[in-house]
Amino acid sequence: MSNTPLVFAGMKALIVGVANERSLAWAIAQELHKGGAELGFTYLGEALERRVRPLAEGVNSPLIEPCNVSDDTQIEALFSKIQKTWGKLDILIHSVAFANREDLEGRFITTSRQGFSNAMDISAYSLVALARHSEPLMQNGGSIVTLSYYGAEKVVPNYNVMGVAKAALEACTRYLAWDMGPKKIRVNAISAGPVKTLAAAGIRDFRSMLASAQEKTPLKETIEAEDVGALAAFLCGPGAKHITGSTMYVDSGAHIMS
Ligand code: 0WE
């Protein structure tokens, strides 16, 4: 029993990238909800709507909208809905990535122009587009958090074009932090260790990747979605008020290893 006000009381958070209950975006959403934030969700297509809607309703979300992040018209419709429903925004969670399946195996050198552009558009440019639309709604400052992976920095076999897109995403995080800093909008990335989510489903040898991630890390444990939720909540909260443009790791220490 405590009278401590909730950290995110009165705040509005848009969560982009929930696919199902295992999604990192969902773990983040739950943590923000615990802190008292009101949440809005987007989904891509009817199949995912059937997954997202019940989760969103479970946290009393007043805003559940379609959004294909590669479609400017849908982004515009989403933000005019946010303007109408909330009239402001405090937090944006960007947890979206996509590369063609065939570009996540074999040689990176074979990536097509279209495959490269598609991965960059959905996985990196979408942050820029969503940040630009968020900016006018974040009149009291704000926090933007995106999800990255170590393949942005060092070669992870088969991560290929996604590694290039995540490198771009981390650079976008820094340039957005510079642009938005004067408005007290902070932009940070979380570089998470591998977690078995829908994004990992169908990736060849993901199970053995998890096993080797476990034995190679200082902590000898793989991470859980909740660990990402906790870091995201920290980055959105008062403890991170002077942290922007950073990529922070939740990976059991994997990134320190040679
Ligand atoms: O960023 C990711 C994966 C994101 C992703 C997943 C898929 C699967 C289905 C992007 N595009 C697609 N396209 C699909 O068709 N991760 C951090 C997880 C991941 O993916 C890998 C990894 C790891 C780790 C792919 C190869 C090697 C390692």
Tab-separated table of C-alpha atoms and ligand atoms in Angstrom:
chain	number	residue	atom	x	y	z
A	1	MET	CA	0.000	0.000	0.000
A	2	SER	CA	1.489	3.263	-1.151
A	3	ASN	CA	0.296	6.665	-2.269
A	4	THR	CA	3.158	7.095	-4.731
A	5	PRO	CA	1.649	8.446	-7.943
A	6	LEU	CA	2.068	6.160	-10.947
A	7	VAL	CA	5.039	7.121	-13.138
A	8	PHE	CA	3.005	7.320	-16.355
A	9	ALA	CA	-0.268	8.647	-14.908
A	10	GLY	CA	-2.077	10.786	-17.497
A	11	MET	CA	0.342	9.777	-20.237
A	12	LYS	CA	-0.625	8.459	-23.667
A	13	ALA	CA	1.526	5.838	-25.385
A	14	LEU	CA	1.320	4.536	-28.942
A	15	ILE	CA	2.586	0.967	-29.352
A	16	VAL	CA	3.492	-0.057	-32.904
A	17	GLY	CA	4.484	-3.679	-33.416
A	18	VAL	CA	2.375	-5.994	-31.281
A	19	ALA	CA	1.740	-9.243	-33.195
A	20	ASN	CA	0.733	-11.478	-30.282
A	21	GLU	CA	1.162	-12.009	-26.535
A	22	ARG	CA	4.827	-12.967	-27.000
A	23	SER	CA	5.768	-9.728	-28.779
A	24	LEU	CA	8.416	-7.501	-27.191
A	25	ALA	CA	6.032	-4.598	-27.895
A	26	TRP	CA	3.381	-6.332	-25.762
A	27	ALA	CA	5.813	-6.751	-22.847
A	28	ILE	CA	6.590	-3.034	-23.122
A	29	ALA	CA	2.878	-2.167	-23.327
A	30	GLN	CA	2.148	-4.112	-20.139
A	31	GLU	CA	4.933	-2.341	-18.260
A	32	LEU	CA	3.684	1.103	-19.368
A	33	HIS	CA	0.120	0.079	-18.448
A	34	LYS	CA	1.295	-0.912	-14.949
A	35	GLY	CA	2.767	2.577	-14.671
A	36	GLY	CA	-0.623	4.110	-15.439
A	37	ALA	CA	-0.206	5.029	-19.132
A	38	GLU	CA	-3.170	4.884	-21.503
A	39	LEU	CA	-2.228	2.804	-24.538
A	40	GLY	CA	-3.012	2.879	-28.246
A	41	PHE	CA	-2.169	0.001	-30.587
A	42	THR	CA	-1.728	-0.561	-34.301
A	43	TYR	CA	-1.992	-3.788	-36.253
A	44	LEU	CA	-1.020	-4.903	-39.734
A	45	GLY	CA	-3.885	-6.639	-41.524
A	46	GLU	CA	-6.904	-8.581	-40.338
A	47	ALA	CA	-4.989	-11.673	-39.203
A	48	LEU	CA	-2.992	-9.662	-36.668
A	49	GLU	CA	-6.029	-7.548	-35.733
A	50	ARG	CA	-7.590	-10.733	-34.327
A	51	ARG	CA	-4.500	-11.141	-32.098
A	52	VAL	CA	-3.998	-7.508	-31.108
A	53	ARG	CA	-7.593	-6.413	-30.420
A	54	PRO	CA	-8.204	-8.746	-27.429
A	55	LEU	CA	-4.832	-7.833	-25.896
A	56	ALA	CA	-5.532	-4.115	-26.354
A	57	GLU	CA	-9.043	-4.421	-24.945
A	58	GLY	CA	-7.575	-6.196	-21.916
A	59	VAL	CA	-5.699	-2.995	-21.054
A	60	ASN	CA	-8.724	-0.773	-21.841
A	61	SER	CA	-7.193	0.721	-24.970
A	62	PRO	CA	-9.345	3.424	-26.599
A	63	LEU	CA	-7.328	3.346	-29.819
A	64	ILE	CA	-6.788	0.229	-31.953
A	65	GLU	CA	-5.996	1.221	-35.521
A	66	PRO	CA	-4.647	-0.396	-38.683
A	67	CYS	CA	-1.192	0.774	-39.736
A	68	ASN	CA	1.058	-0.506	-42.457
A	69	VAL	CA	4.171	1.577	-41.702
A	70	SER	CA	5.202	1.602	-45.364
A	71	ASP	CA	1.980	3.444	-46.283
A	72	ASP	CA	1.987	7.230	-45.607
A	73	THR	CA	-1.802	7.400	-45.980
A	74	GLN	CA	-2.294	4.895	-43.153
A	75	ILE	CA	0.222	6.726	-40.951
A	76	GLU	CA	-1.651	9.990	-41.554
A	77	ALA	CA	-5.009	8.374	-40.724
A	78	LEU	CA	-3.503	6.891	-37.545
A	79	PHE	CA	-2.181	10.226	-36.297
A	80	SER	CA	-5.385	12.118	-37.052
A	81	LYS	CA	-7.156	9.462	-34.944
A	82	ILE	CA	-4.635	10.041	-32.128
A	83	GLN	CA	-5.183	13.808	-32.420
A	84	LYS	CA	-8.952	13.300	-32.136
A	85	THR	CA	-8.816	10.736	-29.313
A	86	TRP	CA	-6.021	12.138	-27.150
A	87	GLY	CA	-4.960	15.489	-28.640
A	88	LYS	CA	-1.421	14.657	-27.491
A	89	LEU	CA	1.153	11.877	-27.264
A	90	ASP	CA	3.837	11.216	-24.640
A	91	ILE	CA	5.390	7.907	-25.676
A	92	LEU	CA	5.993	6.123	-28.980
A	93	ILE	CA	7.138	2.487	-29.012
A	94	HIS	CA	8.474	1.331	-32.396
A	95	SER	CA	8.915	-2.447	-32.523
A	96	VAL	CA	8.641	-3.224	-36.218
A	97	ALA	CA	11.007	-4.950	-38.635
A	98	PHE	CA	10.751	-6.912	-41.818
A	99	ALA	CA	13.046	-8.424	-44.420
A	100	ASN	CA	12.083	-10.946	-47.065
A	101	ARG	CA	12.507	-14.446	-45.682
A	102	GLU	CA	14.953	-15.366	-48.464
A	103	ASP	CA	17.140	-12.390	-47.472
A	104	LEU	CA	17.614	-13.807	-43.946
A	105	GLU	CA	19.613	-16.787	-45.142
A	106	GLY	CA	22.382	-17.488	-47.592
A	107	ARG	CA	24.771	-14.782	-48.764
A	108	PHE	CA	24.120	-11.081	-48.024
A	109	ILE	CA	25.662	-10.292	-51.411
A	110	THR	CA	22.595	-11.734	-53.144
A	111	THR	CA	20.165	-9.221	-51.559
A	112	SER	CA	18.081	-7.661	-54.327
A	113	ARG	CA	17.571	-3.904	-54.690
A	114	GLN	CA	13.901	-4.449	-53.845
A	115	GLY	CA	14.686	-6.632	-50.801
A	116	PHE	CA	17.201	-4.073	-49.507
A	117	SER	CA	14.819	-1.190	-49.981
A	118	ASN	CA	11.905	-3.063	-48.393
A	119	ALA	CA	13.928	-3.938	-45.273
A	120	MET	CA	15.202	-0.351	-44.931
A	121	ASP	CA	11.743	1.157	-45.463
A	122	ILE	CA	9.862	-1.018	-42.964
A	123	SER	CA	12.631	-1.469	-40.390
A	124	ALA	CA	14.340	1.964	-40.360
A	125	TYR	CA	12.482	4.684	-42.274
A	126	SER	CA	9.243	3.837	-40.438
A	127	LEU	CA	10.811	5.224	-37.235
A	128	VAL	CA	11.510	8.535	-38.967
A	129	ALA	CA	7.973	8.772	-40.353
A	130	LEU	CA	6.330	7.918	-37.014
A	131	ALA	CA	8.625	10.313	-35.124
A	132	ARG	CA	7.795	13.160	-37.527
A	133	HIS	CA	4.067	12.613	-37.026
A	134	SER	CA	4.517	12.296	-33.252
A	135	GLU	CA	6.483	15.531	-32.858
A	136	PRO	CA	3.560	18.010	-33.027
A	137	LEU	CA	1.608	15.885	-30.521
A	138	MET	CA	4.485	15.776	-28.019
A	139	GLN	CA	4.067	19.344	-26.744
A	140	ASN	CA	5.226	18.453	-23.215
A	141	GLY	CA	8.247	16.536	-24.430
A	142	GLY	CA	8.166	12.816	-24.951
A	143	SER	CA	10.002	9.558	-25.288
A	144	ILE	CA	10.495	7.375	-28.352
A	145	VAL	CA	11.896	3.850	-28.011
A	146	THR	CA	12.815	1.493	-30.841
A	147	LEU	CA	14.104	-2.082	-30.898
A	148	SER	CA	17.448	-3.092	-32.380
A	149	TYR	CA	19.798	-6.063	-32.406
A	150	TYR	CA	23.566	-6.639	-32.210
A	151	GLY	CA	23.643	-7.623	-35.902
A	152	ALA	CA	23.601	-3.844	-36.506
A	153	GLU	CA	27.209	-3.642	-35.270
A	154	LYS	CA	28.883	-6.980	-35.938
A	155	VAL	CA	28.211	-9.743	-38.431
A	156	VAL	CA	25.642	-12.250	-37.203
A	157	PRO	CA	25.497	-14.982	-39.862
A	158	ASN	CA	22.224	-14.888	-41.853
A	159	TYR	CA	20.993	-11.629	-40.251
A	160	ASN	CA	22.239	-10.030	-43.466
A	161	VAL	CA	20.113	-7.124	-44.720
A	162	MET	CA	18.406	-6.815	-41.318
A	163	GLY	CA	21.840	-5.985	-39.862
A	164	VAL	CA	22.187	-3.159	-42.378
A	165	ALA	CA	18.650	-1.951	-41.591
A	166	LYS	CA	19.295	-2.048	-37.817
A	167	ALA	CA	22.540	-0.079	-38.315
A	168	ALA	CA	20.454	2.522	-40.148
A	169	LEU	CA	17.819	2.384	-37.393
A	170	GLU	CA	20.431	3.113	-34.705
A	171	ALA	CA	21.784	6.013	-36.785
A	172	CYS	CA	18.207	7.291	-37.247
A	173	THR	CA	17.838	7.142	-33.452
A	174	ARG	CA	20.835	9.498	-33.072
A	175	TYR	CA	19.768	11.982	-35.757
A	176	LEU	CA	16.188	12.049	-34.453
A	177	ALA	CA	17.551	12.619	-30.933
A	178	TRP	CA	19.433	15.669	-32.229
A	179	ASP	CA	16.421	17.033	-34.136
A	180	MET	CA	13.905	16.463	-31.360
A	181	GLY	CA	16.107	17.236	-28.336
A	182	PRO	CA	15.195	20.952	-28.244
A	183	LYS	CA	11.542	19.859	-27.872
A	184	LYS	CA	12.525	17.590	-24.967
A	185	ILE	CA	11.639	14.529	-26.986
A	186	ARG	CA	14.113	11.741	-26.274
A	187	VAL	CA	14.842	8.959	-28.760
A	188	ASN	CA	16.577	5.741	-27.719
A	189	ALA	CA	17.073	2.198	-28.988
A	190	ILE	CA	17.112	-1.073	-27.073
A	191	SER	CA	19.454	-3.728	-28.432
A	192	ALA	CA	17.853	-6.931	-27.180
A	193	GLY	CA	19.257	-10.434	-27.104
A	194	PRO	CA	17.307	-13.076	-29.046
A	195	VAL	CA	13.809	-13.942	-27.783
A	196	LYS	CA	11.459	-16.534	-29.295
A	197	THR	CA	8.759	-14.221	-30.678
A	198	LEU	CA	6.787	-14.374	-33.936
A	199	ALA	CA	9.669	-12.471	-35.602
A	200	ALA	CA	11.954	-15.387	-34.692
A	201	ALA	CA	9.529	-18.057	-35.885
A	202	GLY	CA	10.690	-19.694	-39.072
A	203	ILE	CA	14.239	-18.392	-38.743
A	204	ARG	CA	16.478	-21.349	-39.419
A	205	ASP	CA	18.265	-22.768	-36.343
A	206	PHE	CA	16.783	-20.167	-33.993
A	207	ARG	CA	16.689	-22.770	-31.217
A	208	SER	CA	20.403	-23.480	-31.502
A	209	MET	CA	21.048	-19.711	-31.666
A	210	LEU	CA	19.255	-19.323	-28.337
A	211	ALA	CA	21.272	-22.172	-26.861
A	212	SER	CA	24.601	-20.700	-27.989
A	213	ALA	CA	23.510	-17.204	-26.893
A	214	GLN	CA	22.996	-18.703	-23.466
A	215	GLU	CA	26.413	-20.314	-23.118
A	216	LYS	CA	28.331	-17.362	-24.627
A	217	THR	CA	26.955	-14.651	-22.329
A	218	PRO	CA	28.403	-13.602	-18.973
A	219	LEU	CA	25.065	-14.225	-17.250
A	220	LYS	CA	24.486	-17.651	-18.882
A	221	GLU	CA	20.807	-16.851	-19.398
A	222	THR	CA	18.775	-15.764	-22.382
A	223	ILE	CA	16.627	-12.718	-21.870
A	224	GLU	CA	12.845	-12.551	-21.640
A	225	ALA	CA	10.385	-10.139	-23.176
A	226	GLU	CA	9.750	-8.718	-19.672
A	227	ASP	CA	13.392	-7.602	-19.478
A	228	VAL	CA	12.825	-5.489	-22.569
A	229	GLY	CA	9.609	-4.130	-21.027
A	230	ALA	CA	11.508	-3.039	-17.921
A	231	LEU	CA	14.232	-1.211	-19.887
A	232	ALA	CA	11.696	0.482	-22.150
A	233	ALA	CA	9.741	1.691	-19.100
A	234	PHE	CA	12.976	3.046	-17.622
A	235	LEU	CA	13.800	4.860	-20.881
A	236	CYS	CA	10.302	6.402	-20.931
A	237	GLY	CA	10.440	7.370	-17.267
A	238	PRO	CA	11.965	10.204	-15.211
A	239	GLY	CA	15.173	8.248	-14.492
A	240	ALA	CA	16.144	8.601	-18.156
A	241	LYS	CA	15.335	12.293	-18.548
A	242	HIS	CA	18.864	13.053	-19.748
A	243	ILE	CA	19.326	9.925	-21.865
A	244	THR	CA	18.792	10.355	-25.601
A	245	GLY	CA	20.285	8.977	-28.800
A	246	SER	CA	21.549	5.880	-26.967
A	247	THR	CA	21.423	2.218	-27.809
A	248	MET	CA	21.131	0.281	-24.566
A	249	TYR	CA	21.627	-3.475	-24.283
A	250	VAL	CA	19.450	-6.126	-22.662
A	251	ASP	CA	21.421	-9.181	-23.724
A	252	SER	CA	22.872	-10.810	-20.584
A	253	GLY	CA	26.143	-9.096	-21.505
A	254	ALA	CA	26.562	-10.765	-24.923
A	255	HIS	CA	27.799	-7.558	-26.591
A	256	ILE	CA	30.964	-7.340	-24.449
A	257	MET	CA	32.303	-10.646	-25.724
A	258	SER	CA	34.920	-11.185	-28.450
B	1	0WE	O1	15.296	-8.628	-35.970
B	1	0WE	C1	15.106	-9.824	-35.868
B	1	0WE	C2	14.223	-10.532	-36.901
B	1	0WE	C3	13.266	-9.626	-37.606
B	1	0WE	C4	12.629	-10.281	-38.809
B	1	0WE	C5	12.099	-11.552	-38.775
B	1	0WE	C6	11.517	-12.102	-39.915
B	1	0WE	C7	10.979	-13.493	-39.953
B	1	0WE	C8	9.931	-13.693	-41.011
B	1	0WE	C9	12.557	-9.553	-39.983
B	1	0WE	N1	11.996	-10.069	-41.098
B	1	0WE	C10	11.464	-11.297	-41.072
B	1	0WE	N2	10.907	-11.774	-42.227
B	1	0WE	C11	10.204	-12.928	-42.269
B	1	0WE	O2	9.739	-13.360	-43.349
B	1	0WE	N3	15.725	-10.537	-34.866
B	1	0WE	C12	16.599	-9.828	-33.952
B	1	0WE	C13	15.567	-11.988	-34.668
B	1	0WE	C14	16.598	-12.681	-35.500
B	1	0WE	O3	16.405	-12.908	-36.812
B	1	0WE	C15	17.527	-13.510	-37.305
B	1	0WE	C16	18.460	-13.667	-36.277
B	1	0WE	C17	17.858	-13.120	-35.119
B	1	0WE	C18	18.466	-13.039	-33.758
B	1	0WE	C19	17.818	-13.924	-38.594
B	1	0WE	C20	19.054	-14.532	-38.854
B	1	0WE	C21	19.972	-14.675	-37.848
B	1	0WE	C22	19.695	-14.247	-36.549
